[in-house]
Short mmCIF file of N, CA and C in Angstrom, two decimals:
data_model
loop_
_atom_site.label_atom_id
_atom_site.label_comp_id
_atom_site.label_asym_id
_atom_site.label_seq_id
_atom_site.Cartn_x
_atom_site.Cartn_y
_atom_site.Cartn_z
N MET A 20 29.84 -13.67 94.61
CA MET A 20 28.92 -13.21 95.65
C MET A 20 29.30 -13.83 96.99
N PRO A 21 29.50 -12.99 98.01
CA PRO A 21 29.78 -13.55 99.34
C PRO A 21 28.55 -14.28 99.88
N PHE A 22 28.78 -15.30 100.67
CA PHE A 22 27.71 -16.10 101.29
C PHE A 22 27.39 -15.46 102.64
N ILE A 23 26.16 -15.00 102.81
CA ILE A 23 25.79 -14.27 104.03
C ILE A 23 24.86 -15.11 104.90
N ILE A 24 25.20 -15.17 106.19
CA ILE A 24 24.36 -15.86 107.17
C ILE A 24 23.85 -14.80 108.15
N ALA A 25 22.53 -14.68 108.25
CA ALA A 25 21.89 -13.71 109.14
C ALA A 25 21.32 -14.44 110.34
N ILE A 26 21.73 -14.03 111.54
CA ILE A 26 21.24 -14.67 112.76
C ILE A 26 20.61 -13.61 113.66
N ASP A 27 19.34 -13.78 113.95
CA ASP A 27 18.62 -12.84 114.80
C ASP A 27 18.07 -13.56 116.03
N GLY A 28 17.66 -12.75 117.01
CA GLY A 28 17.04 -13.32 118.20
C GLY A 28 17.26 -12.43 119.39
N PRO A 29 16.55 -12.72 120.48
CA PRO A 29 16.67 -11.90 121.70
C PRO A 29 17.97 -12.17 122.44
N ALA A 30 18.24 -11.36 123.45
CA ALA A 30 19.46 -11.49 124.25
C ALA A 30 19.53 -12.85 124.95
N ALA A 31 20.75 -13.40 125.02
CA ALA A 31 21.05 -14.62 125.78
C ALA A 31 20.37 -15.88 125.23
N ALA A 32 19.95 -15.83 123.95
CA ALA A 32 19.35 -17.02 123.34
C ALA A 32 20.43 -17.95 122.79
N GLY A 33 21.64 -17.41 122.59
CA GLY A 33 22.74 -18.21 122.07
C GLY A 33 23.17 -17.82 120.67
N LYS A 34 22.61 -16.73 120.13
CA LYS A 34 22.92 -16.39 118.74
C LYS A 34 24.38 -16.01 118.54
N GLY A 35 24.99 -15.34 119.51
CA GLY A 35 26.40 -14.96 119.37
C GLY A 35 27.31 -16.16 119.37
N THR A 36 27.04 -17.10 120.26
CA THR A 36 27.82 -18.34 120.33
C THR A 36 27.72 -19.11 119.03
N ILE A 37 26.50 -19.21 118.51
CA ILE A 37 26.28 -19.93 117.25
C ILE A 37 26.94 -19.19 116.09
N ALA A 38 26.82 -17.87 116.07
CA ALA A 38 27.42 -17.08 114.98
C ALA A 38 28.93 -17.24 114.95
N ARG A 39 29.57 -17.16 116.12
CA ARG A 39 31.03 -17.31 116.17
C ARG A 39 31.45 -18.70 115.71
N ALA A 40 30.68 -19.71 116.12
CA ALA A 40 31.00 -21.09 115.72
C ALA A 40 30.85 -21.29 114.22
N LEU A 41 29.80 -20.73 113.64
CA LEU A 41 29.59 -20.85 112.19
C LEU A 41 30.71 -20.15 111.43
N ALA A 42 31.09 -18.96 111.87
CA ALA A 42 32.16 -18.21 111.20
C ALA A 42 33.47 -19.01 111.24
N ALA A 43 33.77 -19.60 112.40
CA ALA A 43 34.99 -20.39 112.53
C ALA A 43 34.93 -21.66 111.66
N HIS A 44 33.77 -22.30 111.65
CA HIS A 44 33.61 -23.56 110.91
C HIS A 44 33.76 -23.36 109.40
N PHE A 45 33.16 -22.27 108.89
CA PHE A 45 33.15 -22.05 107.44
C PHE A 45 34.22 -21.07 106.96
N GLY A 46 34.99 -20.51 107.89
CA GLY A 46 36.02 -19.55 107.49
C GLY A 46 35.46 -18.22 107.04
N PHE A 47 34.34 -17.80 107.65
CA PHE A 47 33.70 -16.54 107.30
C PHE A 47 34.04 -15.46 108.32
N HIS A 48 33.79 -14.22 107.95
CA HIS A 48 33.94 -13.09 108.86
C HIS A 48 32.72 -13.06 109.80
N HIS A 49 32.91 -12.54 111.01
CA HIS A 49 31.79 -12.47 111.97
C HIS A 49 31.65 -11.07 112.53
N LEU A 50 30.40 -10.60 112.59
CA LEU A 50 30.10 -9.31 113.21
C LEU A 50 28.93 -9.46 114.17
N ASP A 51 29.19 -9.17 115.44
CA ASP A 51 28.13 -9.07 116.44
C ASP A 51 27.61 -7.64 116.32
N THR A 52 26.49 -7.47 115.62
CA THR A 52 26.02 -6.10 115.35
C THR A 52 25.54 -5.39 116.61
N GLY A 53 25.20 -6.16 117.65
CA GLY A 53 24.84 -5.54 118.91
C GLY A 53 25.97 -4.70 119.47
N LEU A 54 27.21 -5.11 119.17
CA LEU A 54 28.36 -4.35 119.64
C LEU A 54 28.40 -2.95 119.03
N LEU A 55 27.86 -2.80 117.81
CA LEU A 55 27.81 -1.47 117.19
C LEU A 55 26.98 -0.53 118.05
N TYR A 56 25.84 -1.02 118.52
CA TYR A 56 24.96 -0.20 119.33
C TYR A 56 25.52 -0.02 120.74
N ARG A 57 26.14 -1.07 121.27
CA ARG A 57 26.76 -0.97 122.59
C ARG A 57 27.90 0.06 122.55
N ALA A 58 28.72 -0.01 121.49
CA ALA A 58 29.86 0.91 121.37
C ALA A 58 29.38 2.34 121.17
N THR A 59 28.31 2.49 120.40
CA THR A 59 27.75 3.83 120.18
C THR A 59 27.24 4.41 121.49
N GLY A 60 26.50 3.59 122.26
CA GLY A 60 26.00 4.05 123.54
C GLY A 60 27.12 4.36 124.52
N ALA A 61 28.18 3.53 124.49
CA ALA A 61 29.29 3.70 125.43
C ALA A 61 30.09 4.96 125.14
N LYS A 62 30.06 5.42 123.89
CA LYS A 62 30.82 6.63 123.55
C LYS A 62 30.22 7.86 124.23
N GLY A 63 28.92 7.79 124.53
CA GLY A 63 28.27 8.92 125.20
C GLY A 63 28.04 10.09 124.24
N GLY A 64 27.49 11.17 124.79
CA GLY A 64 27.20 12.34 123.96
C GLY A 64 26.05 12.09 123.02
N ASP A 65 26.04 12.80 121.92
CA ASP A 65 24.97 12.67 120.93
C ASP A 65 25.07 11.30 120.25
N PRO A 66 24.06 10.44 120.38
CA PRO A 66 24.17 9.09 119.83
C PRO A 66 24.30 9.05 118.31
N VAL A 67 23.68 9.99 117.61
CA VAL A 67 23.77 9.99 116.15
C VAL A 67 25.20 10.31 115.71
N ALA A 68 25.81 11.33 116.34
CA ALA A 68 27.20 11.67 116.04
C ALA A 68 28.13 10.52 116.40
N ALA A 69 27.83 9.86 117.52
CA ALA A 69 28.66 8.72 117.95
C ALA A 69 28.57 7.59 116.93
N ALA A 70 27.37 7.32 116.42
CA ALA A 70 27.18 6.25 115.43
C ALA A 70 27.91 6.57 114.13
N ARG A 71 27.85 7.82 113.71
CA ARG A 71 28.49 8.21 112.44
C ARG A 71 30.01 8.14 112.52
N SER A 72 30.55 8.31 113.71
CA SER A 72 32.01 8.33 113.85
C SER A 72 32.57 6.98 114.32
N LEU A 73 31.71 5.95 114.39
CA LEU A 73 32.14 4.66 114.91
C LEU A 73 33.23 4.04 114.03
N GLN A 74 34.26 3.49 114.69
CA GLN A 74 35.36 2.82 114.00
C GLN A 74 35.43 1.37 114.50
N PRO A 75 35.99 0.46 113.67
CA PRO A 75 36.10 -0.94 114.11
C PRO A 75 36.78 -1.09 115.48
N GLY A 76 37.76 -0.26 115.77
CA GLY A 76 38.46 -0.34 117.04
C GLY A 76 37.56 -0.06 118.24
N ASP A 77 36.47 0.68 118.01
CA ASP A 77 35.54 0.99 119.11
C ASP A 77 34.85 -0.26 119.63
N LEU A 78 34.84 -1.33 118.82
CA LEU A 78 34.15 -2.56 119.21
C LEU A 78 34.98 -3.41 120.17
N ASP A 79 36.21 -2.98 120.43
CA ASP A 79 37.11 -3.76 121.30
C ASP A 79 37.08 -3.31 122.75
N ARG A 80 36.23 -2.32 123.09
CA ARG A 80 36.18 -1.84 124.47
C ARG A 80 35.79 -2.98 125.42
N PRO A 81 36.47 -3.08 126.58
CA PRO A 81 36.19 -4.19 127.49
C PRO A 81 34.85 -4.08 128.23
N ASP A 82 34.24 -2.89 128.24
CA ASP A 82 33.01 -2.71 129.01
C ASP A 82 31.74 -2.92 128.18
N LEU A 83 31.86 -3.38 126.95
CA LEU A 83 30.69 -3.47 126.08
C LEU A 83 29.76 -4.64 126.41
N ARG A 84 30.22 -5.59 127.21
CA ARG A 84 29.39 -6.75 127.54
C ARG A 84 28.59 -6.56 128.83
N SER A 85 28.72 -5.41 129.45
CA SER A 85 28.00 -5.19 130.71
C SER A 85 26.51 -5.03 130.47
N ALA A 86 25.71 -5.28 131.53
CA ALA A 86 24.26 -5.11 131.44
C ALA A 86 23.91 -3.66 131.13
N GLU A 87 24.69 -2.72 131.70
CA GLU A 87 24.43 -1.29 131.46
C GLU A 87 24.61 -0.95 129.98
N ALA A 88 25.66 -1.51 129.36
CA ALA A 88 25.90 -1.25 127.94
C ALA A 88 24.77 -1.83 127.10
N GLY A 89 24.25 -2.99 127.52
CA GLY A 89 23.14 -3.61 126.79
C GLY A 89 21.88 -2.78 126.85
N GLN A 90 21.58 -2.22 128.02
CA GLN A 90 20.39 -1.38 128.15
C GLN A 90 20.55 -0.10 127.33
N ALA A 91 21.75 0.50 127.36
CA ALA A 91 22.00 1.72 126.57
C ALA A 91 21.86 1.43 125.09
N ALA A 92 22.36 0.26 124.67
CA ALA A 92 22.27 -0.13 123.27
C ALA A 92 20.81 -0.25 122.83
N SER A 93 19.99 -0.88 123.67
CA SER A 93 18.58 -1.07 123.32
C SER A 93 17.86 0.28 123.20
N ARG A 94 18.21 1.23 124.07
CA ARG A 94 17.56 2.55 124.02
C ARG A 94 17.93 3.31 122.75
N ILE A 95 19.22 3.34 122.40
CA ILE A 95 19.61 4.11 121.22
C ILE A 95 19.26 3.39 119.92
N ALA A 96 19.10 2.05 120.00
CA ALA A 96 18.74 1.30 118.79
C ALA A 96 17.33 1.63 118.32
N ALA A 97 16.55 2.25 119.19
CA ALA A 97 15.19 2.65 118.81
C ALA A 97 15.20 3.96 118.02
N LEU A 98 16.36 4.61 117.89
CA LEU A 98 16.45 5.89 117.18
C LEU A 98 16.74 5.62 115.70
N PRO A 99 15.82 5.98 114.81
CA PRO A 99 16.02 5.70 113.37
C PRO A 99 17.31 6.31 112.82
N GLU A 100 17.71 7.50 113.32
CA GLU A 100 18.92 8.15 112.81
C GLU A 100 20.17 7.34 113.16
N VAL A 101 20.17 6.74 114.35
CA VAL A 101 21.30 5.90 114.75
C VAL A 101 21.35 4.65 113.89
N ARG A 102 20.22 4.02 113.68
CA ARG A 102 20.18 2.80 112.88
C ARG A 102 20.67 3.08 111.46
N ALA A 103 20.21 4.19 110.90
CA ALA A 103 20.61 4.54 109.53
C ALA A 103 22.12 4.73 109.43
N ALA A 104 22.71 5.35 110.46
CA ALA A 104 24.15 5.62 110.45
C ALA A 104 24.96 4.33 110.51
N LEU A 105 24.39 3.28 111.12
CA LEU A 105 25.13 2.03 111.27
C LEU A 105 24.84 1.01 110.17
N VAL A 106 23.84 1.28 109.33
CA VAL A 106 23.49 0.34 108.27
C VAL A 106 24.65 0.19 107.27
N ASP A 107 25.27 1.31 106.88
CA ASP A 107 26.37 1.23 105.91
C ASP A 107 27.52 0.38 106.42
N PHE A 108 27.84 0.56 107.70
CA PHE A 108 28.91 -0.23 108.34
C PHE A 108 28.61 -1.72 108.17
N GLN A 109 27.37 -2.10 108.44
CA GLN A 109 26.98 -3.51 108.37
C GLN A 109 26.96 -4.02 106.94
N HIS A 110 26.50 -3.20 105.99
CA HIS A 110 26.48 -3.62 104.59
C HIS A 110 27.89 -3.87 104.07
N ARG A 111 28.82 -2.98 104.43
CA ARG A 111 30.21 -3.15 104.00
C ARG A 111 30.79 -4.44 104.58
N PHE A 112 30.48 -4.70 105.83
CA PHE A 112 30.99 -5.91 106.47
C PHE A 112 30.45 -7.16 105.77
N ALA A 113 29.15 -7.17 105.48
CA ALA A 113 28.50 -8.34 104.88
C ALA A 113 29.02 -8.64 103.48
N ALA A 114 29.59 -7.64 102.81
CA ALA A 114 30.03 -7.81 101.43
C ALA A 114 31.41 -8.46 101.31
N GLN A 115 32.03 -8.82 102.42
CA GLN A 115 33.37 -9.39 102.38
C GLN A 115 33.36 -10.84 101.90
N GLU A 116 34.32 -11.16 101.05
CA GLU A 116 34.50 -12.55 100.62
C GLU A 116 35.28 -13.31 101.69
N PRO A 117 35.11 -14.61 101.83
CA PRO A 117 34.20 -15.46 101.05
C PRO A 117 32.77 -15.45 101.58
N GLY A 118 32.58 -14.87 102.78
CA GLY A 118 31.24 -14.82 103.36
C GLY A 118 31.29 -14.18 104.73
N ALA A 119 30.12 -13.91 105.28
CA ALA A 119 30.04 -13.24 106.57
C ALA A 119 28.85 -13.76 107.36
N VAL A 120 29.04 -13.79 108.67
CA VAL A 120 27.97 -14.13 109.60
C VAL A 120 27.70 -12.88 110.43
N LEU A 121 26.48 -12.38 110.38
CA LEU A 121 26.10 -11.22 111.16
C LEU A 121 25.00 -11.64 112.14
N ASP A 122 25.17 -11.28 113.40
CA ASP A 122 24.10 -11.58 114.35
C ASP A 122 23.61 -10.32 115.02
N GLY A 123 22.29 -10.27 115.24
CA GLY A 123 21.68 -9.09 115.83
C GLY A 123 20.19 -9.28 116.02
N ARG A 124 19.45 -8.24 115.69
CA ARG A 124 18.00 -8.30 115.86
C ARG A 124 17.22 -7.98 114.59
N ASP A 125 17.91 -7.43 113.59
CA ASP A 125 17.21 -7.08 112.34
C ASP A 125 18.04 -7.45 111.11
N ILE A 126 18.89 -8.46 111.24
CA ILE A 126 19.77 -8.81 110.11
C ILE A 126 18.97 -9.42 108.97
N GLY A 127 18.17 -10.42 109.27
CA GLY A 127 17.39 -11.08 108.22
C GLY A 127 16.23 -10.27 107.70
N THR A 128 15.74 -9.32 108.51
CA THR A 128 14.58 -8.52 108.09
C THR A 128 14.96 -7.21 107.41
N VAL A 129 16.08 -6.59 107.83
CA VAL A 129 16.42 -5.24 107.35
C VAL A 129 17.81 -5.16 106.72
N ILE A 130 18.82 -5.63 107.44
CA ILE A 130 20.20 -5.43 106.99
C ILE A 130 20.55 -6.31 105.80
N CYS A 131 20.26 -7.61 105.89
CA CYS A 131 20.59 -8.56 104.83
C CYS A 131 19.38 -9.43 104.49
N PRO A 132 18.32 -8.81 103.94
CA PRO A 132 17.11 -9.59 103.65
C PRO A 132 17.32 -10.67 102.58
N ASP A 133 18.43 -10.57 101.82
CA ASP A 133 18.72 -11.57 100.79
C ASP A 133 19.76 -12.59 101.25
N ALA A 134 20.02 -12.66 102.56
CA ALA A 134 21.01 -13.60 103.08
C ALA A 134 20.68 -15.03 102.65
N ALA A 135 21.71 -15.81 102.39
CA ALA A 135 21.51 -17.19 101.95
C ALA A 135 20.90 -18.06 103.05
N VAL A 136 21.23 -17.74 104.30
CA VAL A 136 20.69 -18.47 105.45
C VAL A 136 20.22 -17.45 106.48
N LYS A 137 19.01 -17.67 107.00
CA LYS A 137 18.48 -16.83 108.07
C LYS A 137 18.05 -17.73 109.21
N LEU A 138 18.62 -17.47 110.38
CA LEU A 138 18.25 -18.22 111.57
C LEU A 138 17.67 -17.25 112.59
N PHE A 139 16.60 -17.66 113.27
CA PHE A 139 16.08 -16.89 114.40
C PHE A 139 16.26 -17.76 115.63
N VAL A 140 17.23 -17.37 116.45
CA VAL A 140 17.62 -18.16 117.62
C VAL A 140 16.87 -17.63 118.84
N THR A 141 16.19 -18.51 119.53
CA THR A 141 15.41 -18.09 120.69
C THR A 141 15.54 -19.11 121.82
N ALA A 142 15.02 -18.77 122.98
CA ALA A 142 14.96 -19.66 124.13
C ALA A 142 13.94 -19.06 125.09
N SER A 143 13.49 -19.84 126.06
CA SER A 143 12.50 -19.33 126.99
C SER A 143 13.09 -18.18 127.82
N ASP A 144 12.22 -17.31 128.32
CA ASP A 144 12.67 -16.17 129.12
C ASP A 144 13.47 -16.64 130.33
N GLN A 145 13.00 -17.70 130.99
CA GLN A 145 13.66 -18.18 132.20
C GLN A 145 15.05 -18.72 131.90
N VAL A 146 15.17 -19.47 130.83
CA VAL A 146 16.49 -20.02 130.45
C VAL A 146 17.45 -18.89 130.10
N ARG A 147 16.97 -17.92 129.35
CA ARG A 147 17.83 -16.81 128.96
C ARG A 147 18.28 -16.01 130.19
N ALA A 148 17.37 -15.79 131.13
CA ALA A 148 17.72 -15.05 132.35
C ALA A 148 18.77 -15.80 133.16
N GLN A 149 18.62 -17.11 133.25
CA GLN A 149 19.60 -17.92 134.00
C GLN A 149 20.96 -17.87 133.32
N ARG A 150 20.98 -17.95 132.00
CA ARG A 150 22.25 -17.90 131.28
C ARG A 150 22.95 -16.56 131.48
N ARG A 151 22.22 -15.48 131.30
CA ARG A 151 22.82 -14.16 131.42
C ARG A 151 23.24 -13.87 132.85
N ALA A 152 22.46 -14.32 133.83
CA ALA A 152 22.82 -14.12 135.23
C ALA A 152 24.11 -14.86 135.56
N ALA A 153 24.26 -16.08 135.04
CA ALA A 153 25.48 -16.86 135.27
C ALA A 153 26.69 -16.19 134.61
N GLU A 154 26.45 -15.63 133.44
CA GLU A 154 27.52 -14.96 132.69
C GLU A 154 28.01 -13.71 133.41
N LEU A 155 27.07 -12.95 133.99
CA LEU A 155 27.41 -11.67 134.60
C LEU A 155 27.55 -11.74 136.12
N GLY A 156 27.27 -12.91 136.71
CA GLY A 156 27.29 -13.01 138.17
C GLY A 156 26.19 -12.18 138.80
N ALA A 157 25.02 -12.18 138.17
CA ALA A 157 23.90 -11.35 138.62
C ALA A 157 22.77 -12.23 139.15
N ASP A 158 21.72 -11.58 139.69
CA ASP A 158 20.56 -12.28 140.21
C ASP A 158 19.64 -12.66 139.04
N ALA A 159 19.23 -13.92 138.97
CA ALA A 159 18.43 -14.41 137.85
C ALA A 159 17.06 -13.74 137.78
N ASP A 160 16.43 -13.48 138.93
CA ASP A 160 15.11 -12.84 138.93
C ASP A 160 15.20 -11.40 138.41
N GLU A 161 16.24 -10.69 138.86
CA GLU A 161 16.44 -9.32 138.38
C GLU A 161 16.77 -9.32 136.89
N MET A 162 17.56 -10.30 136.47
CA MET A 162 17.93 -10.40 135.06
C MET A 162 16.70 -10.70 134.20
N LEU A 163 15.77 -11.51 134.71
CA LEU A 163 14.54 -11.82 133.98
C LEU A 163 13.75 -10.54 133.71
N ILE A 164 13.63 -9.69 134.72
CA ILE A 164 12.92 -8.42 134.57
C ILE A 164 13.60 -7.56 133.51
N GLN A 165 14.92 -7.47 133.58
CA GLN A 165 15.67 -6.65 132.61
C GLN A 165 15.52 -7.18 131.18
N LEU A 166 15.62 -8.51 131.02
CA LEU A 166 15.50 -9.09 129.68
C LEU A 166 14.12 -8.88 129.10
N GLN A 167 13.08 -9.06 129.93
CA GLN A 167 11.71 -8.87 129.43
C GLN A 167 11.45 -7.42 129.05
N GLU A 168 12.02 -6.50 129.84
CA GLU A 168 11.88 -5.08 129.51
C GLU A 168 12.58 -4.78 128.19
N ARG A 169 13.77 -5.34 128.01
CA ARG A 169 14.51 -5.11 126.77
C ARG A 169 13.80 -5.76 125.58
N ASP A 170 13.29 -6.98 125.76
CA ASP A 170 12.56 -7.64 124.68
C ASP A 170 11.37 -6.81 124.23
N ARG A 171 10.66 -6.27 125.22
CA ARG A 171 9.48 -5.45 124.91
C ARG A 171 9.88 -4.22 124.10
N ARG A 172 10.95 -3.57 124.52
CA ARG A 172 11.42 -2.37 123.81
C ARG A 172 11.87 -2.73 122.39
N ASP A 173 12.59 -3.85 122.25
CA ASP A 173 13.09 -4.26 120.94
C ASP A 173 11.95 -4.67 120.00
N ARG A 174 10.93 -5.33 120.55
CA ARG A 174 9.80 -5.77 119.71
C ARG A 174 8.89 -4.63 119.31
N ASP A 175 8.73 -3.64 120.20
CA ASP A 175 7.73 -2.60 119.99
C ASP A 175 8.25 -1.37 119.27
N ARG A 176 9.58 -1.29 119.05
CA ARG A 176 10.10 -0.07 118.42
C ARG A 176 9.62 0.02 116.97
N ALA A 177 9.47 1.24 116.49
CA ALA A 177 8.99 1.46 115.14
C ALA A 177 10.04 1.10 114.10
N ALA A 178 11.30 1.37 114.41
CA ALA A 178 12.39 1.11 113.46
C ALA A 178 12.94 -0.30 113.67
N ALA A 179 12.79 -1.13 112.65
CA ALA A 179 13.36 -2.48 112.63
C ALA A 179 13.11 -3.27 113.91
N PRO A 180 11.85 -3.54 114.24
CA PRO A 180 11.56 -4.30 115.46
C PRO A 180 12.11 -5.72 115.40
N LEU A 181 12.33 -6.30 116.59
CA LEU A 181 12.80 -7.68 116.69
C LEU A 181 11.68 -8.63 116.27
N LYS A 182 11.91 -9.37 115.20
CA LYS A 182 10.96 -10.38 114.75
C LYS A 182 11.67 -11.27 113.74
N PRO A 183 11.24 -12.52 113.62
CA PRO A 183 11.89 -13.39 112.62
C PRO A 183 11.50 -12.98 111.21
N ALA A 184 12.45 -13.12 110.28
CA ALA A 184 12.12 -12.93 108.87
C ALA A 184 11.15 -14.04 108.46
N PRO A 185 10.28 -13.78 107.49
CA PRO A 185 9.29 -14.80 107.09
C PRO A 185 9.93 -16.13 106.69
N ASP A 186 11.15 -16.08 106.12
CA ASP A 186 11.81 -17.30 105.67
C ASP A 186 12.92 -17.76 106.61
N ALA A 187 12.94 -17.25 107.83
CA ALA A 187 13.96 -17.66 108.80
C ALA A 187 13.64 -19.03 109.38
N VAL A 188 14.68 -19.78 109.69
CA VAL A 188 14.53 -21.07 110.37
C VAL A 188 14.60 -20.79 111.87
N LEU A 189 13.59 -21.24 112.59
CA LEU A 189 13.54 -21.03 114.05
C LEU A 189 14.41 -22.09 114.74
N LEU A 190 15.29 -21.63 115.63
CA LEU A 190 16.15 -22.53 116.39
C LEU A 190 15.99 -22.20 117.87
N ASP A 191 15.21 -23.06 118.57
CA ASP A 191 14.97 -22.86 120.00
C ASP A 191 16.03 -23.63 120.77
N THR A 192 16.86 -22.89 121.52
CA THR A 192 17.98 -23.51 122.22
C THR A 192 17.67 -23.81 123.69
N SER A 193 16.43 -23.66 124.10
CA SER A 193 16.06 -23.82 125.52
C SER A 193 16.57 -25.13 126.11
N HIS A 194 16.44 -26.22 125.34
CA HIS A 194 16.78 -27.54 125.86
C HIS A 194 17.92 -28.19 125.07
N LEU A 195 18.72 -27.36 124.39
CA LEU A 195 19.84 -27.88 123.62
C LEU A 195 21.16 -27.54 124.31
N THR A 196 22.13 -28.43 124.18
CA THR A 196 23.48 -28.08 124.60
C THR A 196 24.05 -27.13 123.54
N ILE A 197 25.15 -26.48 123.87
CA ILE A 197 25.79 -25.59 122.90
C ILE A 197 26.18 -26.39 121.65
N ALA A 198 26.75 -27.56 121.85
CA ALA A 198 27.18 -28.39 120.72
C ALA A 198 25.99 -28.78 119.84
N GLU A 199 24.86 -29.11 120.45
CA GLU A 199 23.67 -29.49 119.67
C GLU A 199 23.14 -28.31 118.86
N ALA A 200 23.11 -27.12 119.49
CA ALA A 200 22.61 -25.93 118.79
C ALA A 200 23.51 -25.59 117.60
N ILE A 201 24.82 -25.67 117.81
CA ILE A 201 25.77 -25.37 116.73
C ILE A 201 25.63 -26.39 115.61
N ALA A 202 25.48 -27.65 115.96
CA ALA A 202 25.34 -28.71 114.94
C ALA A 202 24.10 -28.48 114.08
N ARG A 203 23.01 -28.08 114.70
CA ARG A 203 21.78 -27.81 113.93
C ARG A 203 21.97 -26.62 112.99
N ALA A 204 22.68 -25.60 113.48
CA ALA A 204 22.93 -24.42 112.65
C ALA A 204 23.83 -24.77 111.47
N ILE A 205 24.87 -25.54 111.74
CA ILE A 205 25.78 -25.97 110.66
C ILE A 205 25.01 -26.76 109.60
N ALA A 206 24.10 -27.62 110.04
CA ALA A 206 23.32 -28.43 109.10
C ALA A 206 22.48 -27.54 108.18
N GLN A 207 21.90 -26.48 108.74
CA GLN A 207 21.11 -25.55 107.93
C GLN A 207 21.98 -24.85 106.88
N VAL A 208 23.16 -24.43 107.30
CA VAL A 208 24.07 -23.74 106.37
C VAL A 208 24.54 -24.69 105.28
N GLU A 209 24.89 -25.91 105.66
CA GLU A 209 25.34 -26.90 104.67
C GLU A 209 24.25 -27.15 103.63
N LYS A 210 23.01 -27.23 104.11
CA LYS A 210 21.88 -27.44 103.20
C LYS A 210 21.77 -26.30 102.19
N ALA A 211 21.90 -25.07 102.69
CA ALA A 211 21.80 -23.90 101.81
C ALA A 211 22.98 -23.83 100.85
N ARG A 212 24.18 -24.15 101.32
CA ARG A 212 25.35 -24.12 100.44
C ARG A 212 25.23 -25.16 99.33
N THR A 213 24.66 -26.31 99.65
CA THR A 213 24.45 -27.35 98.64
C THR A 213 23.46 -26.85 97.58
N ALA A 214 22.40 -26.19 98.05
CA ALA A 214 21.39 -25.66 97.11
C ALA A 214 22.00 -24.59 96.21
N VAL A 215 22.84 -23.72 96.77
CA VAL A 215 23.48 -22.65 95.99
C VAL A 215 24.41 -23.25 94.94
N SER A 216 25.18 -24.27 95.32
CA SER A 216 26.13 -24.87 94.39
C SER A 216 25.42 -25.58 93.24
N ARG A 217 24.21 -26.08 93.50
CA ARG A 217 23.44 -26.74 92.44
C ARG A 217 22.95 -25.73 91.41
N ASN A 218 22.69 -24.50 91.91
CA ASN A 218 22.20 -23.46 90.99
C ASN A 218 23.37 -22.77 90.32
#
């Protein structure tokens, strides 16, 4: 059985950074599932057809990290038909040996509810806005408005809303350095791996 780590949380909380670090540390595969929605939105046209025809190479587009791609991703992620088309892609990825780290907004609740480790990574709205503004060279106040609008859309959608799984470990990175956040995540995974090996 592959060891699956599910990491969820809102934009700019640090989940991608933590997911990449965990994958590198443990030698696991990593999938930023938000890129699936960004790539689907970036393809244009009918979003359901775009989702069904998505290929791994589509995730390498250089424009997928833009704020525009993020907003498009959030809008199409609310479409149940799009989500259904991308679920198989994610399930296949998660099944890879020796393990996989998937980060997104519904990994622990919908995509991999049986994941060995579930983390919900969060941070205050202001901290997240400052981080994303610095990353994109944008205005922090404008970014705060955009993030809050996106959070509201992600939380309120009928299909797989953004929320922590009941058994997820909450990791608030507001006042942590990157190294501290990664260390706490590694500790959680080590704890779970020890428990699995005992069983």
